[in-house]
Coordinates of C-alpha atoms in Angstrom, one line a residue:
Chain K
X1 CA 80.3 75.3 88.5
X2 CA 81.1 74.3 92.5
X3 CA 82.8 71.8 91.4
X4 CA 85.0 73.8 89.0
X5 CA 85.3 76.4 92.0
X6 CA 86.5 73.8 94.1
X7 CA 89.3 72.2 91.8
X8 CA 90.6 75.4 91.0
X9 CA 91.3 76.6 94.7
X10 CA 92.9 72.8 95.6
X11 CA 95.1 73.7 92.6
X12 CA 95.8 76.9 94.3
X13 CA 96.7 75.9 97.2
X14 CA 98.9 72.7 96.1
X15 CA 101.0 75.8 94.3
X16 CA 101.0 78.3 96.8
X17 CA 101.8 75.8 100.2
X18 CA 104.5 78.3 100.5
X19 CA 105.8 82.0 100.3
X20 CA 109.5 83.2 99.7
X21 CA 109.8 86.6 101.7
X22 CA 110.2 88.3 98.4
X23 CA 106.6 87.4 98.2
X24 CA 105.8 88.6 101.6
X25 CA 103.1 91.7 101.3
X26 CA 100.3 93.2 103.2
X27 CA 97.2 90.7 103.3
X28 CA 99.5 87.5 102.8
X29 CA 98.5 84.8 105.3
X30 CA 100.9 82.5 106.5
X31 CA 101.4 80.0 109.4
X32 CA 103.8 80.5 112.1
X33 CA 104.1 78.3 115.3
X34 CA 101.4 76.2 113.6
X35 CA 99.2 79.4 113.9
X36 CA 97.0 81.5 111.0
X37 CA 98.4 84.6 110.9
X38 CA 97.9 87.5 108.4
X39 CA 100.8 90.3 107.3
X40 CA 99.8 93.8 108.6
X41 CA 103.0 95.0 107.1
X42 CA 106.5 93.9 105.4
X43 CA 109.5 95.9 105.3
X44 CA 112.8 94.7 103.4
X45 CA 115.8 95.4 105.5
X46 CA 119.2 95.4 104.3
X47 CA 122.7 96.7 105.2
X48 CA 124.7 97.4 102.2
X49 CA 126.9 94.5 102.6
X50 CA 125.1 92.2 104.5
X51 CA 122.6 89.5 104.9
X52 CA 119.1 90.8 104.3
X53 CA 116.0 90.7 106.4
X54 CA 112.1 91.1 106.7
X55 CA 110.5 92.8 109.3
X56 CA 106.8 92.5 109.5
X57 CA 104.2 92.8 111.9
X58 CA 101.2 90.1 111.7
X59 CA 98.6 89.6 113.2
X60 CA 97.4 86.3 114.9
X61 CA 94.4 85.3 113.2
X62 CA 92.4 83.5 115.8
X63 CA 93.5 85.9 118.8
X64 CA 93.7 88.8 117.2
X65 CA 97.4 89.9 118.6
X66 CA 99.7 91.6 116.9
X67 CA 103.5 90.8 116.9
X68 CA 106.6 91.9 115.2
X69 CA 109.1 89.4 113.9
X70 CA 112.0 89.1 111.7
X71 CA 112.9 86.5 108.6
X72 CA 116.0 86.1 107.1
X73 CA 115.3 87.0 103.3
X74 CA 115.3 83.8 101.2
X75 CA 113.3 81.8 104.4
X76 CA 110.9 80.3 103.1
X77 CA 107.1 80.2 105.3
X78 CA 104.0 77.9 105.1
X79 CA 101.1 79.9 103.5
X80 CA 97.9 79.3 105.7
X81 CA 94.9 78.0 103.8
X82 CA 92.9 81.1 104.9
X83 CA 89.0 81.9 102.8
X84 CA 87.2 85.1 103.6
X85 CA 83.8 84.3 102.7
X86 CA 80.3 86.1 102.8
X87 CA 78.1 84.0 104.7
X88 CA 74.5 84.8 106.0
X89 CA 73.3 84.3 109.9
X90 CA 71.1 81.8 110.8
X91 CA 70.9 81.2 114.3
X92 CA 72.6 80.8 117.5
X93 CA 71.8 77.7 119.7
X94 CA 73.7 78.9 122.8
X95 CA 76.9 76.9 122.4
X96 CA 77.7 77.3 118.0
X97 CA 76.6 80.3 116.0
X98 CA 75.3 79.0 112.4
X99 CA 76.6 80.6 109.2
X100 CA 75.2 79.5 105.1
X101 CA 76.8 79.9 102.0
X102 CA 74.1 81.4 99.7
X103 CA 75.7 79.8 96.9
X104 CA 76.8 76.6 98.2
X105 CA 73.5 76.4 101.2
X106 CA 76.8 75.0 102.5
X107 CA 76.6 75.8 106.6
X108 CA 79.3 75.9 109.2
X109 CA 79.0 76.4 113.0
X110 CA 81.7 78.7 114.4
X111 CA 82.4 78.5 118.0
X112 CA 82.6 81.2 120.9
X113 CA 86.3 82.1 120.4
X114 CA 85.9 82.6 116.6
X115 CA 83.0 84.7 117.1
X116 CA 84.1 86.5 120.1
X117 CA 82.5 89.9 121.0
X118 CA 81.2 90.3 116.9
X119 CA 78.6 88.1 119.0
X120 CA 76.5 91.4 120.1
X121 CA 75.8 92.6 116.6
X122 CA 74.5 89.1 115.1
X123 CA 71.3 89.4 114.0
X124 CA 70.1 86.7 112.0
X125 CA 70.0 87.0 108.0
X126 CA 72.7 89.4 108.5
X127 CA 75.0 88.8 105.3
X128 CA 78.7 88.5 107.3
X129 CA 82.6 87.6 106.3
X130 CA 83.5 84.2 107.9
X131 CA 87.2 83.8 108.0
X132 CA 87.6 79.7 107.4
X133 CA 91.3 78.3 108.4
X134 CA 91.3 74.4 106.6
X135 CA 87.5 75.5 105.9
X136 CA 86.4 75.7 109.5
X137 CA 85.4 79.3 110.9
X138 CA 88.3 81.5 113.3
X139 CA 86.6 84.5 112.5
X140 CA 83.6 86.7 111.7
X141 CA 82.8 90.3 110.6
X142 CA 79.5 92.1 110.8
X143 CA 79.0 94.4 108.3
X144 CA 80.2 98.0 109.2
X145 CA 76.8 98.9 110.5
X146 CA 73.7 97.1 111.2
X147 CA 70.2 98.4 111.9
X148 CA 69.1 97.1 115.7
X149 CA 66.0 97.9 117.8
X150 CA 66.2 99.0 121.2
X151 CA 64.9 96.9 124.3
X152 CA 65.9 98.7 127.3
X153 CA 66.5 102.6 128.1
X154 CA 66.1 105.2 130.6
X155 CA 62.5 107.1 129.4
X156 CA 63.2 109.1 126.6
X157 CA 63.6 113.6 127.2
X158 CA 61.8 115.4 124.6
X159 CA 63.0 118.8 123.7
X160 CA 66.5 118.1 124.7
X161 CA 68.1 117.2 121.5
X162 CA 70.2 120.0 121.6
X163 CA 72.0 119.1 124.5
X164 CA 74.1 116.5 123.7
X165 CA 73.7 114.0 126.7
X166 CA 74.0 110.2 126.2
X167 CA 72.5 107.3 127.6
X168 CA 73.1 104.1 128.0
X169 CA 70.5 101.4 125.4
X170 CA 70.5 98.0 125.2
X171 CA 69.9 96.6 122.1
X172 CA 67.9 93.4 120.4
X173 CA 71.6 91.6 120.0
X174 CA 72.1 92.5 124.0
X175 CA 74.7 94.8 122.8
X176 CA 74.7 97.8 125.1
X177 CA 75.7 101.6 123.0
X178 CA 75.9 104.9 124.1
X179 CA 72.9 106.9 122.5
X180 CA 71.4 110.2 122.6
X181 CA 68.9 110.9 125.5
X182 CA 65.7 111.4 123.4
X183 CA 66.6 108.1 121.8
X184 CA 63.6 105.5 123.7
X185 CA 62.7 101.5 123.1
X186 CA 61.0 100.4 119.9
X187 CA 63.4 102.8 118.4
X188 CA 65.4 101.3 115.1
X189 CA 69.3 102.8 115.4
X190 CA 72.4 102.6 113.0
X191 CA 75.4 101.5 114.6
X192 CA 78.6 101.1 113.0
X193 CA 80.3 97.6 114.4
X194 CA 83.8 99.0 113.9
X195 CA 83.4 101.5 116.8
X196 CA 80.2 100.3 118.8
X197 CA 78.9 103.9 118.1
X198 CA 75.4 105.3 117.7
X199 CA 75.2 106.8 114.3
X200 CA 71.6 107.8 113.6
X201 CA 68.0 106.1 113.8
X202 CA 67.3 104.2 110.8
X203 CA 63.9 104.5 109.0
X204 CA 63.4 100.6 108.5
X205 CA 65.2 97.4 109.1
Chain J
X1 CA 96.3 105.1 84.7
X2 CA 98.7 106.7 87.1
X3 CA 101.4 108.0 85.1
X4 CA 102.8 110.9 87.2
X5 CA 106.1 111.1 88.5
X6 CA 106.9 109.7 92.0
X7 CA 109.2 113.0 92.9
X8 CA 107.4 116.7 93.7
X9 CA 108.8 119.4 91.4
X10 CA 110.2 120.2 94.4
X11 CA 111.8 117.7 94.2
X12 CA 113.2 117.5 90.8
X13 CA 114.5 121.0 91.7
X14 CA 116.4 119.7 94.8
X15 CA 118.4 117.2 92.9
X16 CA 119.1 119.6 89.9
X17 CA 120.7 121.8 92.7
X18 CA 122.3 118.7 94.3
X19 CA 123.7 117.6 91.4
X20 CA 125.8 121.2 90.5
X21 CA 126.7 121.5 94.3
X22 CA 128.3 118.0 93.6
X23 CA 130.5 119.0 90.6
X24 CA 131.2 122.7 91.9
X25 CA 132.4 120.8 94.7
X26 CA 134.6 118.2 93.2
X27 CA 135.8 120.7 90.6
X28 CA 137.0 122.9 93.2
X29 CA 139.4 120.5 94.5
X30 CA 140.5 119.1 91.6
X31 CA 138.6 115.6 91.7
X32 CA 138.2 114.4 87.9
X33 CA 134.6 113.6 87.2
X34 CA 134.7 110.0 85.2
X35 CA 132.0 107.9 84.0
X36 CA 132.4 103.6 83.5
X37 CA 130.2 101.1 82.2
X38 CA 127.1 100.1 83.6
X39 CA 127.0 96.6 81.3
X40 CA 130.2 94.7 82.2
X41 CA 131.1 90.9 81.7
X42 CA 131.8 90.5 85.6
X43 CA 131.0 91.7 89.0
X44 CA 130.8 91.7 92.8
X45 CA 131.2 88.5 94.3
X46 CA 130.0 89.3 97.9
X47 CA 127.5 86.8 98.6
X48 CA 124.7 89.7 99.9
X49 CA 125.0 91.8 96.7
X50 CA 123.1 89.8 93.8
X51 CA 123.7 91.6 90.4
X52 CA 121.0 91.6 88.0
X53 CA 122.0 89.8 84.7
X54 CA 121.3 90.2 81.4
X55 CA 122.2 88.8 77.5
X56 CA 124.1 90.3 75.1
X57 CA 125.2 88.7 71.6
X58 CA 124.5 85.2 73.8
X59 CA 126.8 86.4 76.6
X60 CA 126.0 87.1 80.3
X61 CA 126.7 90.7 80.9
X62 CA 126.1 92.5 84.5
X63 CA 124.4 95.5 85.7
X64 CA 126.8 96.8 87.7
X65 CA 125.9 97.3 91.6
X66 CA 128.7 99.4 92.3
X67 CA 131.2 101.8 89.9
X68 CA 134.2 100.0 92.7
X69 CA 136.4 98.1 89.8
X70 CA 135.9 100.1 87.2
X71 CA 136.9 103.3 88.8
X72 CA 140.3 101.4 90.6
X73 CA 141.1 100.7 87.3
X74 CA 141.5 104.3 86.6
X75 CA 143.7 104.7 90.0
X76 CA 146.0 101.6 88.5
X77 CA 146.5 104.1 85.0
X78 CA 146.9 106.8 86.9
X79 CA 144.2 109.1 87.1
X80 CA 144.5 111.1 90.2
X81 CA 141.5 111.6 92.6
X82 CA 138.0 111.1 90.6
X83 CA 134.5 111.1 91.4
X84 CA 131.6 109.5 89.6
X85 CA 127.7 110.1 90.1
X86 CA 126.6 106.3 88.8
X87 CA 123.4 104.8 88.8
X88 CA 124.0 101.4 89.9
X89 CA 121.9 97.9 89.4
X90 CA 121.2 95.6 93.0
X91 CA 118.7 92.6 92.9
X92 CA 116.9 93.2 95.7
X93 CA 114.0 95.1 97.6
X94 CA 112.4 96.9 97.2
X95 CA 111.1 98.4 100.3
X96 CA 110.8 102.2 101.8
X97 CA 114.8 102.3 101.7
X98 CA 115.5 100.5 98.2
X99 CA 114.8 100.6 94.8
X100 CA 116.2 98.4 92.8
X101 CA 118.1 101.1 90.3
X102 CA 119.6 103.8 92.4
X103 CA 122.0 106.8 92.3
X104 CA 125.3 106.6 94.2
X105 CA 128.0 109.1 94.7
X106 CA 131.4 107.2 94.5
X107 CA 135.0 109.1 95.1
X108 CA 138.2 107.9 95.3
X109 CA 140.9 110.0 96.9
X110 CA 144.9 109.2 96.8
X111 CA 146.9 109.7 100.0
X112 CA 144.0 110.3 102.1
X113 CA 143.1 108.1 105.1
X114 CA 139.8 107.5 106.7
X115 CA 139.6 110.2 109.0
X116 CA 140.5 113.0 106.1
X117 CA 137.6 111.5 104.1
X118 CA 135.5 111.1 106.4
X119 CA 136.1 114.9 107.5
X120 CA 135.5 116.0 103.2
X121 CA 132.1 113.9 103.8
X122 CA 131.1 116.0 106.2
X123 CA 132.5 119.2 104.4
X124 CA 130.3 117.9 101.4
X125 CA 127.1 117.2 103.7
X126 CA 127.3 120.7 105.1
X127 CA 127.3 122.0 101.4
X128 CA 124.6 120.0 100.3
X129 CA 122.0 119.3 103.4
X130 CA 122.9 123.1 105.4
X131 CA 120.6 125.2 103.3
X132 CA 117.7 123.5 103.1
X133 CA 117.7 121.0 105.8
X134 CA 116.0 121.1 109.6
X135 CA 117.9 117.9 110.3
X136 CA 121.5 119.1 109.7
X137 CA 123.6 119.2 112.6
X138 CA 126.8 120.6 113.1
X139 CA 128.1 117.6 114.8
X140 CA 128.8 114.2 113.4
X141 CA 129.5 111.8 116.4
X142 CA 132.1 109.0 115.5
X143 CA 131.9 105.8 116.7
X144 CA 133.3 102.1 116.6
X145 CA 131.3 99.7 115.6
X146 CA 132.4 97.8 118.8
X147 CA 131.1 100.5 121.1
X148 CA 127.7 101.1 118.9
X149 CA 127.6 97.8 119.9
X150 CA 128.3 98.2 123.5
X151 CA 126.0 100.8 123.8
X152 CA 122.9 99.4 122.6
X153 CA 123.6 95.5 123.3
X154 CA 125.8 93.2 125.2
X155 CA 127.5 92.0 122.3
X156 CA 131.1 92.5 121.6
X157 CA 130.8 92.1 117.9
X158 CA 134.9 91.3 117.6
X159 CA 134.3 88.4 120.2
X160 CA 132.1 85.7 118.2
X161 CA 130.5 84.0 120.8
X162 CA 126.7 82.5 119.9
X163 CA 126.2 81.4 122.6
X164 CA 126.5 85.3 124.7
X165 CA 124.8 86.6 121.4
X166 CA 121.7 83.8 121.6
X167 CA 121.4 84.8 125.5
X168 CA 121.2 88.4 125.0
X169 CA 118.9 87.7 121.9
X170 CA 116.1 85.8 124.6
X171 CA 116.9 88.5 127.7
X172 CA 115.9 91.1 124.7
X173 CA 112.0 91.7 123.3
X174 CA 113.0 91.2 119.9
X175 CA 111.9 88.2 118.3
X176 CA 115.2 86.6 116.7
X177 CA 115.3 84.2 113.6
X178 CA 119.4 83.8 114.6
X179 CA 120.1 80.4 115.5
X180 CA 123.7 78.3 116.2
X181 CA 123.7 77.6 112.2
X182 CA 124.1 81.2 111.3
X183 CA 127.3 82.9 110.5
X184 CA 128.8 85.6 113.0
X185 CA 128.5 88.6 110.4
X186 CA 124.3 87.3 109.8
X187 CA 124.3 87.9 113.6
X188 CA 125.9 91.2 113.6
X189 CA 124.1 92.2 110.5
X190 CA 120.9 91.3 112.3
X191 CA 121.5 93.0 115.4
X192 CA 122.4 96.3 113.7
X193 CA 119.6 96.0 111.1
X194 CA 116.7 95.3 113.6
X195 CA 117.8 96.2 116.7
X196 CA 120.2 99.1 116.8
X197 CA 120.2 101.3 113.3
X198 CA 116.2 102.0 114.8
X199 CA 117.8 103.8 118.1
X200 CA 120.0 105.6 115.9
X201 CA 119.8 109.0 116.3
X202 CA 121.5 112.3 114.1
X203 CA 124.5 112.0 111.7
X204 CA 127.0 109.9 112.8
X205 CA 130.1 107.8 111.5
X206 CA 130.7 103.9 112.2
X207 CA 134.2 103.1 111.8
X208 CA 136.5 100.3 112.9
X209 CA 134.0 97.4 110.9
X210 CA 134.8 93.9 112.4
X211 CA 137.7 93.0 109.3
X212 CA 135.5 90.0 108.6
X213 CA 133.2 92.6 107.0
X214 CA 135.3 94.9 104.9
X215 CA 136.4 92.7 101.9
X216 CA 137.9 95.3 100.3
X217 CA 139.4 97.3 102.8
X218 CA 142.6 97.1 104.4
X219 CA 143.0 95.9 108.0
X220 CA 144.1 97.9 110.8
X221 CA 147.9 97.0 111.8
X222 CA 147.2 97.7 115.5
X223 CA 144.2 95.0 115.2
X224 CA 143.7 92.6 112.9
X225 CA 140.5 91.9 114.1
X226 CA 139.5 95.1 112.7
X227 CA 139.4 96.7 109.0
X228 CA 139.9 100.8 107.7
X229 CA 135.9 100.7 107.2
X230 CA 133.3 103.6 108.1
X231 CA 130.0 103.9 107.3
X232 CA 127.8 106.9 107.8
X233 CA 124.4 107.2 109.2
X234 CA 121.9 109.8 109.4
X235 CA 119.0 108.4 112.1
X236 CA 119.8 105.1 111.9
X237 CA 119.7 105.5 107.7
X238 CA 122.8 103.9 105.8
X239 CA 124.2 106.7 104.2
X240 CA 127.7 105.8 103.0
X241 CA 130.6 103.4 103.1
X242 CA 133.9 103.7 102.6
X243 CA 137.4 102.0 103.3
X244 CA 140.9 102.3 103.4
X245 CA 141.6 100.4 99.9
X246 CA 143.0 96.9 100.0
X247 CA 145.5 97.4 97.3
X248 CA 147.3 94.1 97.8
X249 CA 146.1 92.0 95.0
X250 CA 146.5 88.8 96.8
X251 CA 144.8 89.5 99.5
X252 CA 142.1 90.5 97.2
X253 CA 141.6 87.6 95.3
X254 CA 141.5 85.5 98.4
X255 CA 138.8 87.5 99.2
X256 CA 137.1 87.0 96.1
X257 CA 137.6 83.1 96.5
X258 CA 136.2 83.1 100.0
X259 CA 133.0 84.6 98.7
X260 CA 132.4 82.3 96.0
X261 CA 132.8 79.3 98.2
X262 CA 130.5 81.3 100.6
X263 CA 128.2 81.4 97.6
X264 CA 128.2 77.9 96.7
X265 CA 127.7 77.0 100.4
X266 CA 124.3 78.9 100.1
X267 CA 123.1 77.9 97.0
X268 CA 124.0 81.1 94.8
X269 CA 126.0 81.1 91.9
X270 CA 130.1 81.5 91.8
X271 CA 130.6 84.8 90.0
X272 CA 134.1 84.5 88.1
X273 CA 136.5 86.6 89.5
X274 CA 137.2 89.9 87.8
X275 CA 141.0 89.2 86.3
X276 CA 141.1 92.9 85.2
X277 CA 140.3 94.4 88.3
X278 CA 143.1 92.2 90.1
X279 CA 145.5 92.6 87.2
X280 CA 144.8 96.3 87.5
X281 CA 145.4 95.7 91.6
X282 CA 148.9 94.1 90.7
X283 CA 150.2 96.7 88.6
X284 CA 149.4 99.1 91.4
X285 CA 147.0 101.5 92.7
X286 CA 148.7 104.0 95.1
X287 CA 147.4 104.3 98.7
X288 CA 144.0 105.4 98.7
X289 CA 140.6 106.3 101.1
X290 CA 137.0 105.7 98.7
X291 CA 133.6 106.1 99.7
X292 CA 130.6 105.0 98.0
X293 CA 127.1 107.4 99.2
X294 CA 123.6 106.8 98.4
X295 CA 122.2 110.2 96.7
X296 CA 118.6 109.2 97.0
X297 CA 118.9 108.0 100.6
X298 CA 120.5 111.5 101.5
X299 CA 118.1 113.9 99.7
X300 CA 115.0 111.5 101.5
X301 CA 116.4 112.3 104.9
X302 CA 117.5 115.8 103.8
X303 CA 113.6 116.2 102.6
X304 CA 111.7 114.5 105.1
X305 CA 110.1 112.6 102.5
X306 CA 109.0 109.2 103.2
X307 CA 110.1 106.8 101.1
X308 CA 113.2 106.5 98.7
X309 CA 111.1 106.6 95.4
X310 CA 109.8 109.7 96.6
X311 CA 113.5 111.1 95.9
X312 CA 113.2 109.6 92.3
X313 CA 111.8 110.7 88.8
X314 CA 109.8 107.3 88.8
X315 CA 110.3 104.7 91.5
X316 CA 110.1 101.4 91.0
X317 CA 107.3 100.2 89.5
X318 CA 106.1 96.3 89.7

C-alpha cells in the first residue's frame, strides 16, 4: 500500500514539474527565485488587443510574505514539490521539534524557522499539518484550537464574571493569552491558534 | 448541483431594457441592424486574439472573435451605417473581466470620424447607464495615450526605448516580467494592463494609440507614429475600441502578413488571410469610423456587480 502511495505521487510529480499560467489557481504551489511559494490569488489580464498577463499574489512559503507579481500568459513556472501532511507531536529537544506519520511511523524534525511562533501551542500528541518542501518540514499548523492548562496568573476574582476584565495567563506551551479575570492555574482553556484568543474553559484534555 | 443562473432577475431585466434602448436607439438614426455568421472558414490574425476552432464536414471553421470582416463586407455592397449586437468567441480567460463567449456591440458609421463617434458613444452611454447608474458622469475626459502615459509613468510610449522603460520598471514597486527580448507593444501593453488601467479613474476616452497598435485603423497624416484609434474606459475597465477604418486594401494585407510572421515567431499558428475581406477592401468601402463595445463589461460597471459572469445568463462554467 506505501509503496503504491509512493509511486503514484513520483508519477505525479514527474508530470506536473511545471504549470502553464492557464493552469495558475488559488492553492497552486510553484517555485520562484528557487523559493516554495503558494498562489493566494490569480487574475487573467488582458487588453483587447494585446499581449496577455497574470497577476497573482503568493505567498512565500517558508517566510510567510506575501508579494504580487506579474507573468506573461503562456510562461511557463516550476511547480514546487509541496505535501500538506497530518503529522502527530512528539517532542521537542530544544534545537528540532519531532513530528510522526501515523501511517508511515515515518518521523521528521522541523527546525525553528519552520516552526516559528506555532511553537507556543505544541503540545505533544497534538495531531498537526506539516507542510514538507522535497519531503522536509517549512511549515506547521496546530489545529484551530487546542485545550492548554494554565501555569501562571494573577489570583483568580470570584464574583466578577460580569465585568469583563482580562488578564494576562501563561500557559503549559509558555504561550501567554489574554483571559478572563476569574480564570486561575490548574484551569484547562480552549484557545483558538488562529487568533491566540481565550475561548472558553474546556471540561477535559 | 448548482444549476441556477449566474445573473439576478435583476439582472436579466437590465439587459432586456438594454437591449431595446440599443435598437430604439439605432433605429432612430437610421443604423441598419444586421446579423453575420458566427462559424466562418477564417479569422483574425492578430497574434493576441486566439479563435477557437472547430470541424465541420472535415473542415476547420472559426468562432468568430469579432463581427469586424463580416460587417465591412456589408460597407463594400453598400449598406449604409449598421449595427450588430454579436456574441463573439475568444480563446482565453477567463478571469473576473472575461468569459470566454461574450456579447459585443459593433457599429459602423460612414463619413464619421473619431471624434463624431466617440461623441454618439457617449450619447448612447447617457441613454443606457443615466437612469440607473450611480457611476455615470456627465463628463468623459479624453486623453492620448501618450499623455495617459505621461501622467502615470515616465514612459513616452511613441519613443521605444527599453532601456528608459526597464529603468523606470526597477525605480517603480511593481514587479516586472518585461525584459530586453520583449517587443515594445508587450511593454506598453504591460504598463497599461498592470500599472496604469488600476489608477484609472471615471469614463474616459484613450485616443491617438501608438499606430504600431491599430492594425486596422488608419494612421494619422500629421503623425505617422500614431493611428485614428480610441478606446474607452470606465475605472480603468476596457470598455470599447474603435478606429478610423483602414480602407486601403494593401495596407491591410501587409498587416495581415506581419501578424502571421509575428505568429510563427511565437510559436502560434499562421491563420490564412481572409481573401474576401480584402477583396471586399479593394472594391471599396467608403470612409468610415467603427467601434466595437463590450455589453457585459458595461452593464458590470453600470451594476456594480462583481464579476463579468455576474452580467450573464450562465457564465462560464469549467
Amino acid at each position: 500500500m506505501c509503496g503504491l502511495k509512493q509511486s503514484h505521487t513520483y508519477v505525479l510529480e514527474e508530470k506536473m514539474a511545471s504549470y502553464n499560467t492557464n493552469e495558475f489557481r488559488s492553492g497552486l504551489k510553484i517555485m520562484l527565485d528557487d523559493n516554495p511559494y503558494n498562489i493566494i490569488e490569480n487574475e487573467f489580464v488582458k487588453l483587447g488587443k494585446g499581449q496577455a498577463f497574470n497577476r497573482v499574489k503568493v505567498r512565500n512559503l517558508k517566510t510567510g510574505q506575501v508579494i504580487d507579481k506579474t507573468f506573461k500568459s503562456g510562461e511557463k513556472v516550476r511547480a514546487a514539490d509541496i505535501m500538506d501532511t497530518d503529522m502527530q507531536y512528539l517532542y521537542s529537544d530544544g534545537e528540532y521539534w519531532h513530528f510522526m506519520d501515523q501511517a508511515t511511523y515515518e518521523q521528521v524534525q522541523a527546525d525553528k524557522m519552520a516552526v516559528g511562533d506555532q511553537a507556543q501551542w505544541l503540545k505533544e500528541q497534538a495531531i498537526c499539518k506539516v507542510i514538507l518542501w522535497n519531503g522536509s518540514p517549512i511549515g506547521i499548523e496546530p489545529p484551530n484550537f487546542v485545550n492548554l492548562t494554565v501555569t501562571e496568573t494573577e489570583p483568580g476574582v470570584r464574583g466578577d464574571t460580569a465585568q469583563g476584565g482580562v488578564k494576562p495567563a501563561t500557559l503549559e506551551t509558555g504561550a501567554t493569552v489574554r483571559v478572563p479575570l476569574f480564570i486561575e492555574i490548574g484551569d484547562l482553556l480552549k484557545i483558538d491558534t488562529r487568533t491566540s484568543e481565550y475561548v472558553s474553559r474546556a471540561k477535559d484534555k | 448541483m448548482s444549476w441556477r443562473p449566474d445573473a439576478s432577475i435583476g439582472m436579466l431585466h437590465m439587459r432586456a431594457a438594454w437591449l431595446k434602448q440599443i435598437r430604439t436607439f439605432f433605429d432612430a438614426r437610421n443604423v441598419l441592424e444586421v446579423e453575420t455568421p458566427i462559424l466562418a472558414p477564417t479569422t483574425v490574425t492578430d497574434p493576441h486574439i486566439d479563435s477557437l476552432k472547430c470541424r465541420f464536414r472535415h473542415r476547420d471553421y472559426y468562432l468568430q472573435t469579432s463581427p469586424e470582416f463580416h460587417m465591412k463586407r456589408l460597407l463594400a455592397a453598400g449598406s449604409g451605417p449598421i449595427y450588430q449586437i454579436s456574441r463573439v468567441l475568444r480563446d482565453d480567460g477567463p478571469g473576473r473581466l472575461h468569459n470566454p463567449e461574450f456579447t459585443l456591440l459593433e457599429w459602423y458609421r460612414p463619413g464619421f470620424d473619431q471624434a463624431r463617434l466617440m461623441q454618439e458613444i457617449y450619447e448612447l452611454l447617457a441613454r443606457l447607464c443615466e437612469p440607473e447608474s450611480a457611476n455615470w458622469d456627465q463628463n468623459i475626459a479624453v486623453i492620448s495615450y501618450r499623455d495617459l502615459f505621461g501622467k502615470y509613468t515616465d514612459i513616452d510610449p511613441l519613443e521605444e526605448d527599453m532601456t528608459a522603460f526597464l529603468a523606470w520598471c526597477d525605480s517603480s514597486d511593481h514587479e516586472c516580467p518585461i525584459d530586453t527580448t520583449d517587443s515594445w507593444d508587450t511593454a506598453l501593453n504591460w504598463a497599461l494592463s498592470i500599472v496604469i488601467q488600476p489608477q484609472m479613474k471615471g469614463l474616459c476616452f484613450v485616443k491617438d494609440y501608438p499606430a504600431d497598435q491599430a492594425a486596422l485603423a488608419k494612421v494619422s497624416t500629421e503623425d505617422p507614429r500614431i493611428s485614428r484609434r480610441f478606446e474607452l474606459y470606465a475605472d480603468g475597465i476596457e470598455i470599447a475600441n474603435g478606429f478610423e477604418e483602414l480602407t486601403d486594401a494593401k495596407e491591410q494585407r501587409r498587416h495581415f502578413e506581419r501578424d502571421n510572421r509575428q505568429r510563427r515567431l511565437y510559436g502560434q499558428e499562421p491563420i490564412a488571410i481572409d481573401e474576401q475581406f480584402l477583396a471586399a477592401l479593394e472594391h471599396g468601402i467608403p470612409d468610415t469610423s467603427g467601434v466595437a463595445l463590450g455589453l457585459d463589461r458595461l452593464l458590470l460597471w453600470s451594476s456594480d456587480v462583481k464579476s463579468i459572469r455576474r452580467t450573464m445568463t450562465f457564465g462560464w462554467q469549467e
